[in-house]
CSV table of C-alpha atoms and ligand atoms in Angstrom, one decimal:
chain,number,residue,atom,x,y,z
A,76,MET,CA,45.3,27.2,-26.3
A,77,ASN,CA,45.1,26.6,-30.0
A,78,GLN,CA,46.4,23.2,-30.4
A,79,ILE,CA,44.9,20.0,-31.3
A,80,SER,CA,44.5,17.7,-27.9
A,81,ASN,CA,44.3,14.0,-27.9
A,82,PHE,CA,42.3,12.4,-25.0
A,83,LYS,CA,43.3,9.0,-23.8
A,84,VAL,CA,42.5,6.9,-20.8
A,85,ALA,CA,42.3,3.2,-19.7
A,86,ASN,CA,39.6,1.5,-21.8
A,87,LYS,CA,36.8,1.1,-19.3
A,88,LEU,CA,37.1,2.4,-15.5
A,89,ILE,CA,34.8,0.6,-12.8
A,90,THR,CA,34.9,2.6,-9.8
A,91,GLY,CA,33.2,2.6,-5.9
A,92,LYS,CA,33.1,0.2,-3.2
A,93,GLY,CA,32.7,-3.3,-4.3
A,94,ALA,CA,34.0,-2.7,-7.9
A,95,THR,CA,36.5,-5.6,-7.4
A,96,GLY,CA,33.5,-8.0,-7.6
A,97,LYS,CA,33.2,-7.1,-11.6
A,98,ILE,CA,36.6,-8.6,-11.8
A,99,ASN,CA,35.0,-12.1,-13.5
A,100,GLU,CA,33.1,-10.6,-15.7
A,101,GLU,CA,36.1,-8.2,-17.3
A,102,LEU,CA,38.1,-11.4,-17.7
A,103,LYS,CA,35.5,-13.2,-19.6
A,104,ARG,CA,34.7,-10.1,-21.6
A,105,LEU,CA,38.7,-9.8,-22.5
A,106,GLY,CA,38.7,-13.3,-23.1
A,107,VAL,CA,41.3,-14.0,-20.3
A,108,HIS,CA,41.3,-17.5,-18.6
A,109,ASN,CA,44.8,-17.7,-16.9
A,110,PRO,CA,45.8,-14.3,-15.5
A,111,LEU,CA,49.0,-13.8,-14.0
A,112,ILE,CA,48.5,-11.2,-10.8
A,113,VAL,CA,51.4,-8.9,-10.3
A,114,THR,CA,52.0,-7.8,-6.7
A,115,ASP,CA,54.2,-7.5,-3.7
A,116,GLU,CA,54.8,-9.4,-0.7
A,117,ILE,CA,53.0,-7.0,1.4
A,118,LEU,CA,49.9,-6.9,-0.2
A,119,VAL,CA,50.0,-10.8,-0.2
A,120,ASN,CA,50.5,-10.8,3.5
A,121,LEU,CA,47.8,-8.4,4.1
A,122,LYS,CA,45.5,-10.4,2.5
A,123,VAL,CA,44.7,-7.3,0.1
A,124,VAL,CA,45.6,-9.5,-2.7
A,125,ASN,CA,42.6,-11.9,-1.4
A,126,GLN,CA,40.2,-9.6,-2.0
A,127,ILE,CA,40.8,-10.3,-5.9
A,128,THR,CA,41.5,-14.1,-5.7
A,129,GLU,CA,38.4,-14.7,-3.9
A,130,PHE,CA,36.6,-14.0,-7.4
A,131,LEU,CA,38.9,-16.1,-9.1
A,132,GLN,CA,37.6,-19.6,-7.9
A,133,ASP,CA,36.9,-21.1,-10.9
A,134,LEU,CA,39.9,-19.9,-13.1
A,135,SER,CA,43.5,-21.0,-13.1
A,136,TYR,CA,45.9,-17.9,-12.2
A,137,GLY,CA,49.4,-17.3,-11.0
A,138,ILE,CA,50.9,-14.7,-8.7
A,139,PHE,CA,53.9,-12.9,-9.2
A,140,SER,CA,54.6,-11.2,-5.7
A,141,GLY,CA,58.1,-9.9,-6.4
A,142,VAL,CA,57.6,-6.3,-7.1
A,143,GLN,CA,59.5,-3.9,-5.0
A,144,PRO,CA,59.0,-0.1,-4.7
A,145,GLU,CA,60.3,2.2,-7.5
A,146,PRO,CA,60.9,-0.9,-9.2
A,147,GLU,CA,63.8,-2.0,-11.0
A,148,ILE,CA,64.2,-3.1,-14.7
A,149,HIS,CA,65.2,-6.6,-13.9
A,150,LEU,CA,61.8,-7.0,-12.1
A,151,VAL,CA,60.2,-7.0,-15.4
A,152,GLU,CA,62.4,-9.8,-16.7
A,153,ASP,CA,61.8,-12.0,-13.6
A,154,CYS,CA,57.7,-11.3,-14.1
A,155,LYS,CA,58.1,-12.1,-17.8
A,156,VAL,CA,59.8,-15.4,-17.0
A,157,MET,CA,57.0,-16.3,-15.0
A,158,PHE,CA,54.5,-15.0,-17.4
A,159,LEU,CA,55.8,-17.0,-20.2
A,160,ALA,CA,56.4,-20.2,-18.1
A,161,GLY,CA,52.8,-20.1,-16.7
A,162,ASN,CA,51.1,-19.6,-20.4
A,163,HIS,CA,49.2,-16.6,-18.7
A,164,ASP,CA,46.9,-14.7,-21.4
A,165,GLY,CA,46.2,-11.6,-19.1
A,166,LEU,CA,47.7,-9.4,-16.4
A,167,ILE,CA,46.1,-8.2,-13.2
A,168,ALA,CA,48.0,-5.6,-11.4
A,169,VAL,CA,47.3,-5.2,-7.9
A,170,GLY,CA,49.4,-2.7,-6.1
A,171,GLY,CA,50.4,0.7,-6.2
A,172,GLY,CA,52.1,2.4,-9.2
A,173,SER,CA,55.0,0.0,-8.5
A,174,ALA,CA,52.9,-3.3,-9.3
A,175,ILE,CA,50.7,-1.4,-12.2
A,176,ASP,CA,54.0,-0.2,-14.1
A,177,ILE,CA,55.6,-3.8,-13.9
A,178,ALA,CA,52.4,-5.5,-15.1
A,179,LYS,CA,52.2,-2.7,-18.0
A,180,ALA,CA,56.1,-3.3,-18.9
A,181,VAL,CA,55.5,-7.2,-19.0
A,182,SER,CA,52.3,-6.7,-21.3
A,183,ALA,CA,54.7,-4.9,-23.8
A,184,TYR,CA,57.6,-7.1,-23.5
A,185,ALA,CA,56.4,-10.6,-22.9
A,186,THR,CA,56.4,-11.2,-26.7
A,187,PHE,CA,58.9,-8.5,-27.9
A,188,ASP,CA,61.8,-9.8,-29.6
A,189,GLY,CA,64.3,-7.2,-28.7
A,190,LYS,CA,65.6,-5.8,-25.5
A,191,ILE,CA,63.8,-4.3,-22.9
A,192,GLU,CA,65.9,-1.0,-23.4
A,193,ASP,CA,64.8,-1.0,-26.7
A,194,LEU,CA,61.3,0.0,-25.2
A,195,PHE,CA,62.6,3.0,-23.2
A,196,GLY,CA,61.0,6.1,-24.9
A,197,THR,CA,57.8,7.2,-26.5
A,198,ASP,CA,55.9,4.8,-28.9
A,199,LEU,CA,58.6,2.2,-29.3
A,200,VAL,CA,56.3,-0.7,-28.3
A,201,PRO,CA,55.3,-2.3,-31.8
A,202,ALA,CA,51.9,-3.9,-30.9
A,203,LYS,CA,49.6,-4.5,-28.0
A,204,GLY,CA,50.2,-6.9,-25.8
A,205,ALA,CA,48.3,-9.3,-23.0
A,206,PRO,CA,45.3,-7.6,-21.6
A,207,ILE,CA,45.8,-5.6,-18.4
A,208,ILE,CA,43.6,-5.1,-15.7
A,209,ALA,CA,44.8,-2.4,-13.3
A,210,ILE,CA,43.7,-2.5,-9.8
A,211,PRO,CA,45.3,0.3,-7.6
A,212,THR,CA,46.1,0.0,-3.7
A,213,THR,CA,47.4,3.6,-3.4
A,214,ALA,CA,45.6,6.4,-4.3
A,215,GLY,CA,48.4,8.6,-5.8
A,216,THR,CA,50.0,7.5,-9.4
A,217,GLY,CA,46.7,7.3,-11.4
A,218,SER,CA,49.0,4.6,-13.5
A,219,GLU,CA,45.8,2.5,-13.8
A,220,VAL,CA,44.6,5.0,-16.4
A,221,THR,CA,48.0,6.3,-18.2
A,222,ASN,CA,50.1,5.0,-21.1
A,223,ILE,CA,53.3,5.0,-19.3
A,224,SER,CA,55.5,2.4,-17.2
A,225,ILE,CA,58.3,3.8,-15.1
A,226,LEU,CA,61.2,1.8,-14.1
A,227,SER,CA,64.6,2.6,-12.1
A,228,ASP,CA,67.6,1.8,-14.4
A,229,THR,CA,70.1,1.0,-11.1
A,230,GLU,CA,73.1,1.4,-13.6
A,231,ALA,CA,72.3,4.9,-14.9
A,232,GLN,CA,70.9,5.8,-11.8
A,233,LEU,CA,67.8,7.2,-13.3
A,234,LYS,CA,64.2,6.4,-13.7
A,235,LYS,CA,63.3,5.5,-17.4
A,236,GLY,CA,59.7,5.4,-19.1
A,237,ILE,CA,58.3,3.2,-21.7
A,238,VAL,CA,55.5,5.4,-23.1
A,239,SER,CA,53.0,3.8,-25.4
A,240,ASP,CA,49.5,3.8,-26.1
A,241,TYR,CA,49.6,0.0,-26.1
A,242,LEU,CA,50.1,0.5,-22.2
A,243,LEU,CA,46.9,1.9,-21.6
A,244,PRO,CA,45.0,-0.6,-19.2
A,245,ASP,CA,42.2,-2.3,-20.6
A,246,VAL,CA,40.3,-1.8,-17.5
A,247,ALA,CA,40.7,-0.2,-14.4
A,248,ILE,CA,38.9,-1.1,-11.2
A,249,VAL,CA,39.2,1.5,-8.3
A,250,ALA,CA,37.8,0.3,-5.3
A,251,PRO,CA,38.3,2.5,-2.0
A,252,GLU,CA,38.6,-0.5,0.4
A,253,MET,CA,41.7,-1.8,-1.6
A,254,THR,CA,43.6,1.4,0.1
A,255,VAL,CA,42.7,1.3,3.5
A,256,THR,CA,45.7,-0.7,5.0
A,257,MET,CA,48.0,1.6,3.3
A,258,PRO,CA,50.5,2.9,6.4
A,259,LYS,CA,50.3,6.7,6.8
A,260,SER,CA,53.4,7.3,5.2
A,261,VAL,CA,52.4,5.8,1.9
A,262,THR,CA,48.9,7.6,2.2
A,263,ALA,CA,50.7,11.0,2.6
A,264,ALA,CA,53.3,10.3,-0.5
A,265,SER,CA,51.0,8.7,-3.0
A,266,GLY,CA,48.1,11.4,-2.0
A,267,ILE,CA,50.6,14.0,-2.8
A,268,ASP,CA,51.9,12.7,-5.7
A,269,ALA,CA,48.1,12.8,-7.0
A,270,LEU,CA,48.4,16.5,-5.9
A,271,VAL,CA,51.4,17.0,-8.1
A,272,HIS,CA,49.7,15.3,-11.1
A,273,ALA,CA,46.9,17.7,-10.8
A,274,ILE,CA,48.8,21.0,-10.4
A,275,GLU,CA,51.4,20.1,-13.0
A,276,ALA,CA,48.8,19.1,-15.7
A,277,TYR,CA,46.4,22.3,-14.9
A,278,ILE,CA,49.5,24.5,-15.3
A,279,SER,CA,51.0,22.3,-18.3
A,280,VAL,CA,51.6,24.3,-21.8
A,281,TYR,CA,49.4,21.1,-23.2
A,282,ALA,CA,46.6,21.6,-20.8
A,283,SER,CA,42.8,21.5,-22.5
A,284,PRO,CA,39.6,22.2,-21.0
A,285,ILE,CA,39.1,18.6,-20.5
A,286,THR,CA,42.3,18.3,-18.4
A,287,ASP,CA,41.8,21.4,-16.6
A,288,SER,CA,38.4,20.2,-15.3
A,289,LEU,CA,39.6,17.0,-14.1
A,290,ALA,CA,42.8,18.6,-12.5
A,291,LEU,CA,40.7,21.1,-10.8
A,292,GLY,CA,38.2,18.9,-9.6
A,293,ALA,CA,41.0,16.5,-8.4
A,294,MET,CA,42.7,19.3,-6.4
A,295,LYS,CA,39.5,20.1,-4.5
A,296,MET,CA,39.1,16.5,-3.5
A,297,ILE,CA,42.6,16.1,-2.3
A,298,GLY,CA,42.6,19.1,-0.5
A,299,LYS,CA,39.4,18.1,1.6
A,300,TYR,CA,40.0,14.5,1.8
A,301,LEU,CA,43.8,13.8,2.1
A,302,PRO,CA,44.1,15.2,5.7
A,303,LYS,CA,41.1,12.9,6.5
A,304,ALA,CA,42.3,9.7,4.8
A,305,TYR,CA,45.7,10.7,6.8
A,306,ALA,CA,44.1,11.1,10.1
A,307,ASP,CA,41.8,8.3,9.9
A,308,PRO,CA,43.0,5.2,7.6
A,309,ASN,CA,39.5,3.5,7.7
A,310,HIS,CA,37.7,6.6,6.7
A,311,ILE,CA,35.8,5.0,3.8
A,312,GLU,CA,34.4,8.2,2.2
A,313,ALA,CA,38.1,9.9,2.3
A,314,ARG,CA,39.5,6.9,0.8
A,315,GLU,CA,36.8,6.7,-2.0
A,316,GLN,CA,37.3,10.4,-2.9
A,317,MET,CA,41.2,10.0,-2.8
A,318,ALA,CA,41.3,7.0,-5.1
A,319,THR,CA,38.6,8.8,-7.5
A,320,ALA,CA,40.9,12.0,-7.3
A,321,SER,CA,44.0,10.0,-7.9
A,322,LEU,CA,42.2,8.4,-11.2
A,323,MET,CA,41.1,11.9,-12.1
A,324,ALA,CA,44.7,13.6,-11.7
A,325,GLY,CA,45.9,10.4,-13.8
A,326,MET,CA,43.5,11.4,-16.5
A,327,ALA,CA,44.8,14.7,-16.3
A,328,PHE,CA,48.3,14.4,-16.6
A,329,GLY,CA,48.1,11.4,-18.7
A,330,ASN,CA,47.1,13.9,-21.4
A,331,ALA,CA,48.1,17.2,-20.5
A,332,GLY,CA,51.5,15.7,-19.0
A,333,VAL,CA,53.5,16.9,-15.8
A,334,GLY,CA,56.4,19.4,-16.0
A,335,ALA,CA,59.3,20.3,-13.6
A,336,VAL,CA,58.3,18.9,-10.1
A,337,HIS,CA,58.6,15.4,-12.0
A,338,ALA,CA,61.4,16.2,-13.9
A,339,LEU,CA,63.8,17.4,-10.9
A,340,ALA,CA,62.0,14.7,-8.6
A,341,TYR,CA,63.4,11.8,-10.8
A,342,PRO,CA,67.0,11.8,-9.8
A,343,LEU,CA,66.1,11.6,-6.3
A,344,GLY,CA,64.0,8.4,-6.8
A,345,GLY,CA,66.7,7.1,-9.5
A,346,ARG,CA,69.8,7.9,-7.2
A,347,TYR,CA,68.4,8.0,-3.6
A,348,HIS,CA,65.5,5.7,-3.8
A,349,ILE,CA,63.4,8.2,-2.2
A,350,PRO,CA,59.7,7.1,-2.6
A,351,HIS,CA,58.2,9.1,-5.7
A,352,GLY,CA,55.5,10.9,-3.7
A,353,VAL,CA,58.1,12.3,-1.2
A,354,SER,CA,60.4,13.5,-3.9
A,355,ASN,CA,57.9,15.3,-5.4
A,356,ALA,CA,56.8,16.8,-2.2
A,357,LEU,CA,60.4,18.0,-1.3
A,358,LEU,CA,60.6,19.9,-4.5
A,359,LEU,CA,57.0,21.1,-4.9
A,360,PRO,CA,57.0,24.5,-3.2
A,361,TYR,CA,60.2,25.3,-4.8
A,362,VAL,CA,59.1,24.6,-8.5
A,363,MET,CA,55.9,26.4,-8.2
A,364,GLU,CA,57.9,29.7,-6.6
A,365,TRP,CA,60.1,29.5,-9.8
A,366,ASN,CA,56.9,28.9,-12.2
A,367,LYS,CA,54.4,31.2,-10.6
A,368,ILE,CA,55.1,34.3,-12.7
A,369,ALA,CA,54.4,32.3,-15.9
A,370,CYS,CA,50.3,31.8,-15.0
A,371,ARG,CA,49.3,33.7,-11.9
A,372,GLU,CA,45.8,33.1,-12.9
A,373,LYS,CA,46.3,29.5,-12.9
A,374,PHE,CA,47.6,29.7,-9.3
A,375,ARG,CA,44.6,31.7,-8.0
A,376,ASP,CA,42.4,28.7,-9.2
A,377,ILE,CA,44.8,26.2,-7.7
A,378,ALA,CA,44.4,28.1,-4.2
A,379,GLU,CA,40.7,28.4,-4.5
A,380,ALA,CA,40.6,24.6,-5.5
A,381,LEU,CA,42.8,23.9,-2.4
A,382,GLY,CA,40.3,25.6,0.2
A,383,ALA,CA,42.0,29.3,0.1
A,384,LYS,CA,40.0,32.2,-0.3
A,385,THR,CA,41.9,34.7,-2.8
A,386,VAL,CA,38.8,37.3,-3.0
A,387,GLY,CA,40.3,40.8,-3.0
A,388,LEU,CA,44.0,39.8,-3.0
A,389,SER,CA,46.0,40.8,-6.0
A,390,ASP,CA,47.4,38.4,-8.4
A,391,VAL,CA,50.9,38.2,-6.6
A,392,GLU,CA,49.2,37.6,-3.2
A,393,ALA,CA,47.0,35.2,-4.6
A,394,THR,CA,49.9,33.2,-6.0
A,395,ASN,CA,51.7,33.4,-2.8
A,396,VAL,CA,48.7,31.9,-1.2
A,397,ALA,CA,48.7,29.1,-3.4
A,398,VAL,CA,52.3,28.0,-3.0
A,399,ALA,CA,51.6,28.2,0.9
A,400,THR,CA,48.7,26.3,0.6
A,401,MET,CA,50.4,23.6,-1.3
A,402,GLN,CA,53.0,23.7,1.7
A,403,ASN,CA,50.9,23.6,4.4
A,404,LEU,CA,49.0,20.5,2.8
A,405,CYS,CA,52.5,18.5,2.7
A,406,GLN,CA,53.1,19.6,6.4
A,407,THR,CA,49.7,18.3,7.5
A,408,VAL,CA,50.4,15.0,6.4
A,409,ASN,CA,54.0,15.2,7.8
A,410,ILE,CA,56.0,14.9,4.8
A,411,PRO,CA,59.7,15.7,5.8
A,412,LYS,CA,61.1,19.1,4.5
A,413,GLY,CA,64.6,19.4,3.2
A,414,LEU,CA,66.8,17.1,0.9
A,415,HIS,CA,69.4,17.1,3.4
A,416,HIS,CA,67.4,15.0,5.6
A,417,PHE,CA,67.8,12.2,2.7
A,418,GLN,CA,71.6,11.8,3.3
A,419,ILE,CA,71.9,13.5,-0.3
A,420,PRO,CA,75.6,15.0,-0.2
A,421,GLN,CA,75.2,18.7,-1.4
A,422,GLU,CA,78.2,18.3,-3.7
A,423,ASP,CA,75.7,16.0,-5.8
A,424,ILE,CA,73.4,19.0,-6.6
A,425,ARG,CA,75.2,20.1,-9.8
A,426,SER,CA,75.2,16.6,-11.5
A,427,MET,CA,71.4,16.1,-10.2
A,428,ALA,CA,70.7,19.4,-12.1
A,429,GLU,CA,72.4,17.9,-15.4
A,430,ASP,CA,70.3,14.7,-15.0
A,431,ALA,CA,67.2,16.6,-14.6
A,432,ALA,CA,67.9,19.0,-17.5
A,433,GLN,CA,67.8,15.7,-19.8
A,434,ILE,CA,64.5,15.3,-19.3
A,435,THR,CA,63.0,17.1,-21.6
A,436,ARG,CA,60.2,14.7,-22.2
A,437,LEU,CA,58.8,16.5,-19.1
A,438,LEU,CA,60.3,19.9,-19.1
A,439,LYS,CA,58.9,20.8,-22.3
A,440,ASN,CA,55.3,20.7,-20.8
A,441,ASN,CA,56.5,23.0,-18.0
A,442,PRO,CA,55.0,26.7,-18.2
A,443,ARG,CA,58.6,28.4,-17.4
A,444,VAL,CA,61.7,27.3,-18.9
A,445,LEU,CA,64.7,26.0,-17.0
A,446,SER,CA,68.6,26.1,-17.5
A,447,VAL,CA,70.8,23.6,-15.7
A,448,ASP,CA,71.8,26.7,-13.6
A,449,GLU,CA,68.1,27.4,-12.4
A,450,ILE,CA,67.4,23.8,-11.6
A,451,GLU,CA,70.8,23.8,-9.4
A,452,GLN,CA,69.5,26.8,-7.7
A,453,ILE,CA,66.0,25.2,-7.0
A,454,TYR,CA,67.7,22.2,-5.6
A,455,GLN,CA,69.7,24.2,-3.2
A,456,SER,CA,66.7,26.1,-2.1
A,457,ALA,CA,64.9,22.8,-1.6
A,458,TYR,CA,68.1,21.4,0.3
B,1034,NAD,N1,52.9,4.9,-14.7
B,1034,NAD,C1,52.3,5.9,-14.0
B,1034,NAD,O1,51.6,6.7,-14.9
B,1034,NAD,C2,53.1,6.6,-12.8
B,1034,NAD,C3,52.8,8.0,-12.2
B,1034,NAD,C4,53.2,8.1,-11.2
B,1034,NAD,C5,54.0,7.4,-10.4
B,1034,NAD,N2,54.5,6.3,-10.9
B,1034,NAD,C6,55.6,5.2,-10.2
B,1034,NAD,O2,54.6,4.7,-9.3
B,1034,NAD,C7,55.7,4.2,-8.4
B,1034,NAD,C8,55.3,4.6,-6.8
B,1034,NAD,O3,54.1,3.9,-6.8
B,1034,NAD,P1,52.9,4.4,-5.5
B,1034,NAD,O4,53.2,5.4,-4.9
B,1034,NAD,O5,51.7,3.8,-5.5
B,1034,NAD,O6,53.7,3.2,-4.4
B,1034,NAD,P2,54.4,1.6,-4.4
B,1034,NAD,O7,53.6,0.8,-5.2
B,1034,NAD,O8,55.7,1.8,-4.7
B,1034,NAD,O9,53.9,1.2,-3.0
B,1034,NAD,C9,54.7,1.9,-2.0
B,1034,NAD,C10,54.5,0.8,-0.7
B,1034,NAD,O10,53.1,0.8,-0.4
B,1034,NAD,C11,52.8,-0.7,0.0
B,1034,NAD,N3,51.4,-0.7,-0.4
B,1034,NAD,C12,50.6,-0.1,-1.4
B,1034,NAD,N4,49.3,-0.1,-1.3
B,1034,NAD,C13,49.1,-0.9,0.1
B,1034,NAD,C14,48.0,-1.0,0.6
B,1034,NAD,N5,47.0,-1.0,0.3
B,1034,NAD,N6,48.5,-1.6,2.0
B,1034,NAD,C15,49.6,-1.9,2.3
B,1034,NAD,N7,50.8,-1.3,1.8
B,1034,NAD,C16,50.5,-1.0,0.6
B,1034,NAD,C17,53.6,-1.4,-0.9
B,1034,NAD,O11,53.7,-2.8,-0.7
B,1034,NAD,C18,54.8,-0.9,-1.1
B,1034,NAD,O12,55.8,-1.1,-0.1
B,1034,NAD,C19,56.8,4.9,-8.8
B,1034,NAD,O13,57.9,3.9,-9.1
B,1034,NAD,C20,56.4,5.9,-9.5
B,1034,NAD,O14,57.5,6.5,-10.7
B,1034,NAD,C21,54.0,5.9,-12.2
B,1035,FE2,FE1,53.7,11.2,-10.2
């Protein structure tokens, strides 16, 4: 760990029950008079969005409610049209990673002269766009504090990222009450996404003492509180712990990166539209089985953080306990097991492996190198 590390995060974090009440103050501070709320129909119908608009009585604002899960690129075009037509001067994302990622992309793209494709990649956004306030309604992606927007390219059947520090939100408002209406399956999938962010950041070759402490702290909270939030959706303490853990895991992976679980999960989202957290969970134990020889001491820490006891165990035993504990947590929240449940033809596995092997942006963070053949083997084990 002899390397220079950057640490970047949203400019301001406001957390805790009732934090949404600060929205007006923040809009004023940022000089935003006519924000566009970026959200989806479900959150409008459940009146989750009302928990924000009730504070905007004195402002003019618009609502773009067209966001879809695993959002496709054309949604950025649709949202940009509304942003420009309404003369909006800021974006408030109210939703899961999908809504937050659309708002980030629109901030970058609204005044950009080229095509959206020109922004895919790292550091290709030329300037900071309209201010972004991110208000997550899931506890998982950490997108409220990261510098990336992930979009589905349906033609290429791939998920692509715009990575730029200009996408770091100006404010993240993380309030547990925004997450209580999440269906159980979304609580589970997004919670496992946060767990994978923490684990992959912790074992990343770019981990630092700062990201390690956030990642381990997040793992402890997720191990304890994800089952509680899953069992009782109104358990506000569990929701608060999960919302904060997701934020912490976001800060960890936003700086240390994620690795092979995410790289192998992308083709599942891009081709078969499997929700991001579920794709991660399907691959987590198999990728970790592969990774474990690269960093056994870190796997012991992961086991302990997730509540398992490793005192007296050899390194090999402790590593196995870590993998089993991750798998148990996925089972506790009823994440389905096996790629075959998702109508993925087994003959597609080779080309999925070829696609995953291209995601060097993430694979370079992974503690153990993977060839296309080895990726294919992992998909076969997870099938
Ligand atoms: N930018 C990043 O840093 C980052 C990190 C990880 C994942 N992602 C991306 O985020 C997306 C996934 O986001 P997600 O897991 O948060 O899910 P999501 O935003 O796709 O939402 C999933 C579903 O849950 C519903 N939902 C969300 N909050 C709800 C609530 N409080 N009550 C009721 N329903 C609710 C939504 O309407 C939607 O139908 C993927 O596209 C993934 O690639 C981005
Ligand atoms: Fe993720």
